[in-house]
Short mmCIF file of C-alpha atoms and ligand atoms in Angstrom, two decimals:
data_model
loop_
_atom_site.label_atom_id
_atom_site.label_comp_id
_atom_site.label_asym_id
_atom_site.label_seq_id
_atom_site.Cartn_x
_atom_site.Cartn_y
_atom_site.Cartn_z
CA UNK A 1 32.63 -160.30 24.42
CA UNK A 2 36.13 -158.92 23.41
CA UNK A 3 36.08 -157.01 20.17
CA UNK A 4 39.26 -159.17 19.04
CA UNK A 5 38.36 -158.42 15.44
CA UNK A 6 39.84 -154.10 16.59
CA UNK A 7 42.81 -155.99 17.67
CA UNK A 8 43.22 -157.25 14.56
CA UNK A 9 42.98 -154.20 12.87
CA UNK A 10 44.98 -152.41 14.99
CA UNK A 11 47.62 -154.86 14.72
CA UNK A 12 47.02 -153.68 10.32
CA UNK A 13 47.41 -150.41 10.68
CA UNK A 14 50.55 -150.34 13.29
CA UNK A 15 52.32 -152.82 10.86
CA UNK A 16 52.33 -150.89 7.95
CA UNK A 17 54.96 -148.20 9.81
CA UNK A 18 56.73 -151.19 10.82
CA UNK A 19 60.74 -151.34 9.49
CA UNK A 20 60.36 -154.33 7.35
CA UNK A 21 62.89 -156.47 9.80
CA UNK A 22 59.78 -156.36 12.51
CA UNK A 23 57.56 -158.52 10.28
CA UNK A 24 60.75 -161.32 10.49
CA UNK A 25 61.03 -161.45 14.15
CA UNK A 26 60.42 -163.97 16.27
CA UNK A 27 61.04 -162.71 19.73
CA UNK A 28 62.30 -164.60 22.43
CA UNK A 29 59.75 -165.97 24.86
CA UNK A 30 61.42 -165.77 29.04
CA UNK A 31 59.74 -168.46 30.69
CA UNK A 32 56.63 -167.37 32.70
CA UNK A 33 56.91 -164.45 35.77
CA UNK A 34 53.04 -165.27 37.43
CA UNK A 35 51.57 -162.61 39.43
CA UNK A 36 49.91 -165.89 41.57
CA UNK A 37 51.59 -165.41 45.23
CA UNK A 38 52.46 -169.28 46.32
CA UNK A 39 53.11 -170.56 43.43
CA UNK A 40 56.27 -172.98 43.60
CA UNK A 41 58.20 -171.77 40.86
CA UNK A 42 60.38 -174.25 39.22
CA UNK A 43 60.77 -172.52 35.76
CA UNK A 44 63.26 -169.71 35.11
CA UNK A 45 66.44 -171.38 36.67
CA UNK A 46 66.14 -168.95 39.74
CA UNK A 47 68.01 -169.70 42.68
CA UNK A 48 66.36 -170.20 45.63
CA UNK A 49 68.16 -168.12 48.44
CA UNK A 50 68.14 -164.39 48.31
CA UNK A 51 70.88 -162.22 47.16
CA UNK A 52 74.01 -161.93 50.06
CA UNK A 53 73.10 -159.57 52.85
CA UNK A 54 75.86 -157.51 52.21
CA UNK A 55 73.92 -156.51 48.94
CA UNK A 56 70.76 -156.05 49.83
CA UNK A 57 72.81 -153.42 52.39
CA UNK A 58 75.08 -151.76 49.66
CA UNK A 59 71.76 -151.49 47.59
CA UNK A 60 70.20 -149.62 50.60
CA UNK A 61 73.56 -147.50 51.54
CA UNK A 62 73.17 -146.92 47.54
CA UNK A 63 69.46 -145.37 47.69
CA UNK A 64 69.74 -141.49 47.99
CA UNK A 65 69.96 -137.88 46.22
CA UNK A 66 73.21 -139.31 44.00
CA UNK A 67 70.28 -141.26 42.09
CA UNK A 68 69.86 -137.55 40.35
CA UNK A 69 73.02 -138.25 38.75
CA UNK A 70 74.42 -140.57 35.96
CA UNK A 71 75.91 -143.80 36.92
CA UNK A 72 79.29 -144.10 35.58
CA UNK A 73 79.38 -145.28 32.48
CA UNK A 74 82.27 -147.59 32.30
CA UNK A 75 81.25 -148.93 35.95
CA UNK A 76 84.77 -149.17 36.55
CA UNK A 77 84.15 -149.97 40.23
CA UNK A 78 82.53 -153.45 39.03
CA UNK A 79 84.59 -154.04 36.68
CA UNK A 80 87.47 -153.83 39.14
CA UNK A 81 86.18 -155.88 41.35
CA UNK A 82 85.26 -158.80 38.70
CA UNK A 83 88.59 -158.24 37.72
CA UNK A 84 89.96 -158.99 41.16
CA UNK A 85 87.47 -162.01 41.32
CA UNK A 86 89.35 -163.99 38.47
CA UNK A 87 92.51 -162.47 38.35
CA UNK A 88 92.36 -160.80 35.29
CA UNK A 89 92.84 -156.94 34.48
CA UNK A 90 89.84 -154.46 34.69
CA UNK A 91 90.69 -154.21 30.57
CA UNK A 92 89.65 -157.52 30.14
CA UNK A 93 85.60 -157.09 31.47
CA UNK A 94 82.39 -155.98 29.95
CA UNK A 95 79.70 -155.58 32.03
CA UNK A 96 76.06 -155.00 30.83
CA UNK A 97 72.34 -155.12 31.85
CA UNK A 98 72.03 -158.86 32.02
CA UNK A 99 73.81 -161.19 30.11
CA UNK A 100 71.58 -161.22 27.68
CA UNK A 101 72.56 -157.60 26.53
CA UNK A 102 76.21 -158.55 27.11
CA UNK A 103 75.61 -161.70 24.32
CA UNK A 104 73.39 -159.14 22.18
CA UNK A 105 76.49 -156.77 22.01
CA UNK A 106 78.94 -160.00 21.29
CA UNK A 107 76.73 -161.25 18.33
CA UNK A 108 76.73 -157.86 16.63
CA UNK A 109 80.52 -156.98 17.16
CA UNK A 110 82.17 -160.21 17.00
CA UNK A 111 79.87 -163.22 16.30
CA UNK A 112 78.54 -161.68 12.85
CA UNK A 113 80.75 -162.69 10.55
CA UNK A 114 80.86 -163.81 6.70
CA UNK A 115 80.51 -167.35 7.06
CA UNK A 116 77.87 -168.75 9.70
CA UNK A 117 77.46 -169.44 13.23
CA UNK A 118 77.88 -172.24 14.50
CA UNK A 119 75.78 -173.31 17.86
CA UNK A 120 73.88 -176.73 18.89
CA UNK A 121 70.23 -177.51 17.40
CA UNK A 122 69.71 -177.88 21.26
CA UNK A 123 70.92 -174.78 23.05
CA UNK A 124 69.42 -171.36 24.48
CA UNK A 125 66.46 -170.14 22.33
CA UNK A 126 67.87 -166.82 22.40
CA UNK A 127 70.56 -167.15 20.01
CA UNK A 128 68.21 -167.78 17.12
CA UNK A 129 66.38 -164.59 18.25
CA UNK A 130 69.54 -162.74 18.05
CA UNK A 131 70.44 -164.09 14.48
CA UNK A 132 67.45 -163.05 12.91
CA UNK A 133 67.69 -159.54 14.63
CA UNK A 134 71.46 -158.40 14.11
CA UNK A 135 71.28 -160.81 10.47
CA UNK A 136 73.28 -163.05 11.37
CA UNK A 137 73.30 -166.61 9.00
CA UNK A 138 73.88 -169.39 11.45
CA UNK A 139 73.98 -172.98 10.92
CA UNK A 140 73.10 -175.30 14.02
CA UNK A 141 74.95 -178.45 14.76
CA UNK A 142 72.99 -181.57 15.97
CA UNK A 143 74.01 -182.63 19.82
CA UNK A 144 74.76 -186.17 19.82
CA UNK A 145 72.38 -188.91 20.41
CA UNK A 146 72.86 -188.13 24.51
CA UNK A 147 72.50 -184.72 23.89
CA UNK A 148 75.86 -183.62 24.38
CA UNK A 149 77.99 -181.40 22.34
CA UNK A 150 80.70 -183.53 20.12
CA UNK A 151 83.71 -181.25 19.37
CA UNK A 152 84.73 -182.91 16.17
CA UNK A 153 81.69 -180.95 14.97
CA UNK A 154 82.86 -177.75 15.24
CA UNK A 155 86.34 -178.14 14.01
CA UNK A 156 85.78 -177.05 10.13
CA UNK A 157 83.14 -174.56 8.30
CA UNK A 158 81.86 -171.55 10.17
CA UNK A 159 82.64 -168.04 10.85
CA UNK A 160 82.23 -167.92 14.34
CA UNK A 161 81.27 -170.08 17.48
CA UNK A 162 78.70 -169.89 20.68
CA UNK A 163 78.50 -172.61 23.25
CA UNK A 164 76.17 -172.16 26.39
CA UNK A 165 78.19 -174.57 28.97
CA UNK A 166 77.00 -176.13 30.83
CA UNK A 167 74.40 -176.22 27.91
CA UNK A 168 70.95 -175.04 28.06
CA UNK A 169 68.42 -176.57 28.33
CA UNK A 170 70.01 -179.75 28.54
CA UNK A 171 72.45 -179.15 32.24
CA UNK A 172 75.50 -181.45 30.13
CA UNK A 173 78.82 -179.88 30.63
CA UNK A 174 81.80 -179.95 27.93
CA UNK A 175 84.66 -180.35 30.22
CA UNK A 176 87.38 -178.12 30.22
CA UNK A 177 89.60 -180.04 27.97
CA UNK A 178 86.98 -180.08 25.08
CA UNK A 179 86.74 -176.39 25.32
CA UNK A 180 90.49 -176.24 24.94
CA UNK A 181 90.73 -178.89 22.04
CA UNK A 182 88.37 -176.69 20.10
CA UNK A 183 89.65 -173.14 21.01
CA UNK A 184 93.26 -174.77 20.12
CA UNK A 185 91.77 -175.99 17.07
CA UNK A 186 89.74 -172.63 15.66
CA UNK A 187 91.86 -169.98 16.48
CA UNK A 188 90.55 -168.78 13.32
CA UNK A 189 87.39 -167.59 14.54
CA UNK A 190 86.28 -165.86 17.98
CA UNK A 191 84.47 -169.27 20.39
CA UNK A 192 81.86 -167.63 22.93
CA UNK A 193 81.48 -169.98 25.78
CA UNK A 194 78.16 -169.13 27.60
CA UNK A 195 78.61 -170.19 31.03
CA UNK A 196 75.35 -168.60 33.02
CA UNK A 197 75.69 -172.00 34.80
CA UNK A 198 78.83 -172.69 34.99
CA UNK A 199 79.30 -172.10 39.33
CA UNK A 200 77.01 -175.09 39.76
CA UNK A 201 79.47 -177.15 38.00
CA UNK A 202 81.87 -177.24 40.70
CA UNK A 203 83.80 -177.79 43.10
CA UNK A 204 86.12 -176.79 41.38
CA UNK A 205 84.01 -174.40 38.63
CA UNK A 206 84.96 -175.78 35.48
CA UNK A 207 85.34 -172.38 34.08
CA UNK A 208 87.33 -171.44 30.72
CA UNK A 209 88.11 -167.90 32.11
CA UNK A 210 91.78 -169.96 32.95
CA UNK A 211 92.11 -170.45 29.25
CA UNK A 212 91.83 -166.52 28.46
CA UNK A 213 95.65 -165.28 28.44
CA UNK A 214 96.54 -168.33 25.98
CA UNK A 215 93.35 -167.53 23.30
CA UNK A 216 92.84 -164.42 21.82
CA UNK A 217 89.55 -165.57 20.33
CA UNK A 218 87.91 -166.61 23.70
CA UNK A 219 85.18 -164.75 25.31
CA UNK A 220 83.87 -165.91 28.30
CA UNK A 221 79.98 -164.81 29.16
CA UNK A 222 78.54 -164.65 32.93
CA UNK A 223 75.47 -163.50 34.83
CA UNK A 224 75.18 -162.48 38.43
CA UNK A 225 71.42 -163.73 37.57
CA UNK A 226 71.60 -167.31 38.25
CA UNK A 227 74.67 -168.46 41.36
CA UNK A 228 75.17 -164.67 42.68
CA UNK A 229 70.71 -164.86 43.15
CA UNK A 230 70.73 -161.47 41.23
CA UNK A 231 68.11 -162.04 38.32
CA UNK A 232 66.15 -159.11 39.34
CA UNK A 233 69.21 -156.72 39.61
CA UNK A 234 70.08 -157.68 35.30
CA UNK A 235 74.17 -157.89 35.80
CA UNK A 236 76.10 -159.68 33.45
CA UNK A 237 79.71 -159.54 32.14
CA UNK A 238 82.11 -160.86 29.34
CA UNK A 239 85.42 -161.76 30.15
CA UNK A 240 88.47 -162.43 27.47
CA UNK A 241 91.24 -160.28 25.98
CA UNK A 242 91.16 -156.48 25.78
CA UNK A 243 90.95 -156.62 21.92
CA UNK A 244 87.26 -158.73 22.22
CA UNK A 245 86.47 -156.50 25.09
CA UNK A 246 86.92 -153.33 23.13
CA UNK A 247 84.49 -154.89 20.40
CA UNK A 248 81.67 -155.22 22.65
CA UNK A 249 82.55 -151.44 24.41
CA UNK A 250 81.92 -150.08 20.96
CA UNK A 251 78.51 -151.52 20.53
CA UNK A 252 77.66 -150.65 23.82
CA UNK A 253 78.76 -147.24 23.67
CA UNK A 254 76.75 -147.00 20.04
CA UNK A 255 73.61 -148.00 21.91
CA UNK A 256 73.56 -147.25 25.58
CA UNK A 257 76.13 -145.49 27.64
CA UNK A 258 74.62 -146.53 30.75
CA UNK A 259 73.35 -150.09 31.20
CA UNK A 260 73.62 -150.70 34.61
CA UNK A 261 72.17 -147.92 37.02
CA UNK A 262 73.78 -147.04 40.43
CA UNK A 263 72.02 -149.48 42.19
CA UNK A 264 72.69 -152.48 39.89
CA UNK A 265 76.60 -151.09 40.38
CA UNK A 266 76.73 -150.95 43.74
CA UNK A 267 74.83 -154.15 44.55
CA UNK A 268 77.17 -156.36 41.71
CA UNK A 269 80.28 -155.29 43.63
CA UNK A 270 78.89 -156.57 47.29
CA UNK A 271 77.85 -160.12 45.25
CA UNK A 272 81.22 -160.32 43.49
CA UNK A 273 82.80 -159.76 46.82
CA UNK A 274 81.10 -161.88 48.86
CA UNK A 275 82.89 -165.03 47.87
CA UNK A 276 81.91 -166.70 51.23
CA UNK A 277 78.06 -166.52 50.79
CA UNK A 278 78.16 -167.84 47.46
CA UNK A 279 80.28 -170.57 47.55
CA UNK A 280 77.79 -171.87 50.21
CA UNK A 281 74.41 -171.44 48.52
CA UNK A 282 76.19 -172.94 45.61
CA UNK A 283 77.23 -175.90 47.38
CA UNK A 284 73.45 -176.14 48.97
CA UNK A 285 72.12 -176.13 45.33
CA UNK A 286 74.20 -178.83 44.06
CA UNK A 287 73.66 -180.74 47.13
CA UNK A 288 69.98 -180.42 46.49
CA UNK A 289 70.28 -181.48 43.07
CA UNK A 290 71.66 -184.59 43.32
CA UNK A 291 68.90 -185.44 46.40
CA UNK A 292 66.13 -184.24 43.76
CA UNK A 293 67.64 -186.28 41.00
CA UNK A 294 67.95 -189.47 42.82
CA UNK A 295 64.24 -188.99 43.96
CA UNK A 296 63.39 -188.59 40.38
CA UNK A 297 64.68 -191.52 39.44
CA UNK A 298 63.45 -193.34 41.69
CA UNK A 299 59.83 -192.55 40.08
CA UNK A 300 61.11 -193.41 37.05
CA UNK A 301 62.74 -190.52 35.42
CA UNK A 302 65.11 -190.71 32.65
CA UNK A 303 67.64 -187.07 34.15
CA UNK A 304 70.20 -185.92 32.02
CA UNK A 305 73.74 -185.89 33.86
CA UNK A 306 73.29 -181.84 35.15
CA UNK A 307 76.45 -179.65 36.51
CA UNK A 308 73.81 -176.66 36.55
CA UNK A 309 71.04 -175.65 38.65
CA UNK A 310 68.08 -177.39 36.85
CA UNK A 311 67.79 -180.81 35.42
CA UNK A 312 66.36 -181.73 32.26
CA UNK A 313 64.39 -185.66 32.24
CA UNK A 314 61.68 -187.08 30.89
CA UNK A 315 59.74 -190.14 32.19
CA UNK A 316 59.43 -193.01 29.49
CA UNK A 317 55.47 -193.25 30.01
CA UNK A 318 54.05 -189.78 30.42
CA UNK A 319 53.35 -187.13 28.03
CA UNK A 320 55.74 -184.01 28.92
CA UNK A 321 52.96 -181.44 28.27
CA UNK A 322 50.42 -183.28 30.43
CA UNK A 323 52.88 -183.88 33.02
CA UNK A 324 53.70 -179.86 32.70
CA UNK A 325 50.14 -178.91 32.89
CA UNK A 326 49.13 -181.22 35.82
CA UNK A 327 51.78 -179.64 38.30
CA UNK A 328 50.60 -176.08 37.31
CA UNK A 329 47.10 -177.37 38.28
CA UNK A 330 48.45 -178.18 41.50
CA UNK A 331 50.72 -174.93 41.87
CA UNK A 332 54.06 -175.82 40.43
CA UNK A 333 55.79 -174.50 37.71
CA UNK A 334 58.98 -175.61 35.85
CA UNK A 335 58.59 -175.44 31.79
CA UNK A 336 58.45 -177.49 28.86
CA UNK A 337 59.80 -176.64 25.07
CA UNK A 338 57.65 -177.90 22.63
CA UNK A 339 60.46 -178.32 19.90
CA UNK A 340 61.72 -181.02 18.10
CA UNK A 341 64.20 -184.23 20.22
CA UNK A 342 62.93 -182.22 23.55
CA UNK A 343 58.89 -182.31 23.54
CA UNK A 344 59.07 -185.00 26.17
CA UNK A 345 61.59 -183.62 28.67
CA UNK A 346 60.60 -181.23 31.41
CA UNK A 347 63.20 -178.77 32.47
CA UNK A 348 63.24 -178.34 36.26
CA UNK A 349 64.75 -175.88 38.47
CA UNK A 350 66.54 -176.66 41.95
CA UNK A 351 64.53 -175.20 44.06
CA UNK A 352 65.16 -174.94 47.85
CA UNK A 353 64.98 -178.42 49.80
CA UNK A 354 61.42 -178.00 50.47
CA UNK A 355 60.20 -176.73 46.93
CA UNK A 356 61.92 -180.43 45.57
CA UNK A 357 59.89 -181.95 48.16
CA UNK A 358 56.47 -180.26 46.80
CA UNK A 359 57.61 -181.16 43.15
CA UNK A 360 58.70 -185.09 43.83
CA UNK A 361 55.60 -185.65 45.96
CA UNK A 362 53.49 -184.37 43.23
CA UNK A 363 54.95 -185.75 40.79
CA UNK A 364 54.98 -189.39 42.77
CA UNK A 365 50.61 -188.97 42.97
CA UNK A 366 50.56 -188.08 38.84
CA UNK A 367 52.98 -191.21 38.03
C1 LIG B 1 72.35 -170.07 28.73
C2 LIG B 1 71.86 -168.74 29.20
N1 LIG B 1 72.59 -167.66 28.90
C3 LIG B 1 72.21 -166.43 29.28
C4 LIG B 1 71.05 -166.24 30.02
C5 LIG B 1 70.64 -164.84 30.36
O1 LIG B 1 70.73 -164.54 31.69
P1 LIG B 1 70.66 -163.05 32.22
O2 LIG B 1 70.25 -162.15 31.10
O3 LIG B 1 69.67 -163.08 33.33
O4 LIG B 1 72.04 -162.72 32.70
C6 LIG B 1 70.26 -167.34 30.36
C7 LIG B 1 69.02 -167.14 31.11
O5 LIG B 1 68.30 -167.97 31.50
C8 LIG B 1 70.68 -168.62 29.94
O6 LIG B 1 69.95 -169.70 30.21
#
């Protein structure tokens, strides 16, 4: 048998050198990576088709004795070519390993703040994580009754706001003019707008990156992880006035000078640049969606209106855990939060057309 009982003690003895913080944290828990080969894999909002060709060739072009030397560490090559993307100035990006890092850096330089954070009780598990880290007091602000965010919440109280939108886990977008009415509203504080979805919302992308130049307090958060098929690569960027921007290039520059390695450099500027690839696997995405959420009701799930690439529904007689735990025993797997108002919804990944196949006919045998 295991000698748990050493791990135990182990786990006593390393804790006592531990900076009291450690004890407090809860870390984050990324949905599951199995080392299982055909698995279909429905769970960590993936997208289905490979990265562009042209990066998987500037990634090979990029593989060679420069890896002896330091990437640069302003990356001003990506950040030029973001910049291009949206029509903003090379100033106005932040690029970092992942978006992740790139929200780390904005809740220590700009979302910590005297008075708390604001954010939905339903949003991505991360922020919490982040809170208790950087100690950050944050207060979280029920969705409404359909899960989706109500404005009006938001418009008193707080020191600071963080919106993922399209929202995770639930797929619900805030339109465009929400996000306006509440940056118009709390130009007191800085609003982060989390959109690692947003590209699925479209055509056209309801993006807030048009609202920059009017609101100083606006950043806007991306990832090259999710519509750009780059999750492996860990490239994400910040968008929003120079004076944010020079907030989170301070943190950075406190912590890690170089985030993103030649190779993550080289392959983010072929993905920005190839507009034409990814407006198509975007469009194949959504189009999927909407074939896997009319099968889905059509079994009798409840779906949540989704402008990302997963969906988020429940079926009114089925357990959500069982239902989770019956597809992995047949080789699927999307994931479930056991937390409060979402035990019973599933959160799904579009896959590629066959993958939503696998899931609905599996899910047709269990219901
Ligand atoms: C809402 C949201 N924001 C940010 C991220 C982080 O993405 P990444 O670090 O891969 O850029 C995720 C990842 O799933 C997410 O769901």
């Amino acid at each position: 048998m295991f000698p748990w009982h050493r791990i135990t003690d182990l786990e006593a003895i390393m804790s006592k050198y531990w900076n009291p913080l450690v004890h407090s944290l809860t870390p984050y828990v990324p949905g599951e990576q199995p080392q299982l080969a055909n698995l279909v894999k429905l769970n960590t909002n993936e997208n289905p088709y490979g990265p562009s060709p042209k990066v998987l060739a500037a990634l090979q072009a990029e593989v060679g004795a420069d890896l002896r030397l330091y990437p640069d560490p302003e990356a001003r090559r990506l950040k030029q070519a973001i910049a291009r993307s949206y029509g903003l100035a090379a100033q106005q990006v932040f690029v970092g390993n992942g978006s992740d890092e790139v929200l780390a850096h904005a809740f220590l330089g700009l979302l910590k703040q005297p008075k708390p954070l604001l954010f939905p009780d339903i949003t991505y598990s991360f922020y919490p994580v982040y809170c208790r880290l950087y100690g950050l007091d944050y207060r979280s602000v029920p969705l409404t009754q359909d899960f989706q965010i109500a404005v009006d919440d938001y418009l008193q109280g707080g020191g600071a706001i963080i919106l993922a939108n399209p929202n995770a886990p639930t797929g619900c977008l805030l339109g465009l003019d929400q996000v306006e009415r509440l940056l118009q509203a709390r130009q007191d504080v800085v609003v982060v707008i989390d959109e690692a979805y947003v590209d699925f919302g479209g055509p056209p992308i309801p993006s807030a990156v048009s609202l920059i130049a009017r609101y100083p307090n606006l950043l806007v958060v991306q990832t090259l992880s999710k519509s750009r098929a780059l999750a492996g690569l860990r490239v994400g960027f910040a968008l929003g006035q120079n004076a944010l921007i020079e907030a989170l290039e301070r943190v950075k520059n406190s912590f890690n000078s170089y985030p993103l390695g030649r190779l993550a450099i080289a392959g983010a500027v072929a993905a920005v640049e190839d507009q034409a690839y990814f407006e198509q696997t975007c469009r194949a995405i959504v189009a999927s969606r909407e074939v896997l959420v009319r099968s889905l009701t059509e079994i009798g799930f409840a779906v949540l209106p989704s402008q990302a690439n997963f969906i988020f529904a429940r079926h009114p007689r089925h357990d959500a855990a069982e239902l989770a735990a019956s597809l992995r025993a047949r080789g699927i797997i999307i994931r479930h939060f056991p937390a409060p108002r979402i035990d019973q919804f599933l959160r799904i990944t579009v896959g590629s057309d066959e993958q939503c196949a696998a899931l609905v006919a599996c899910l047709r045998e269990i219901v």
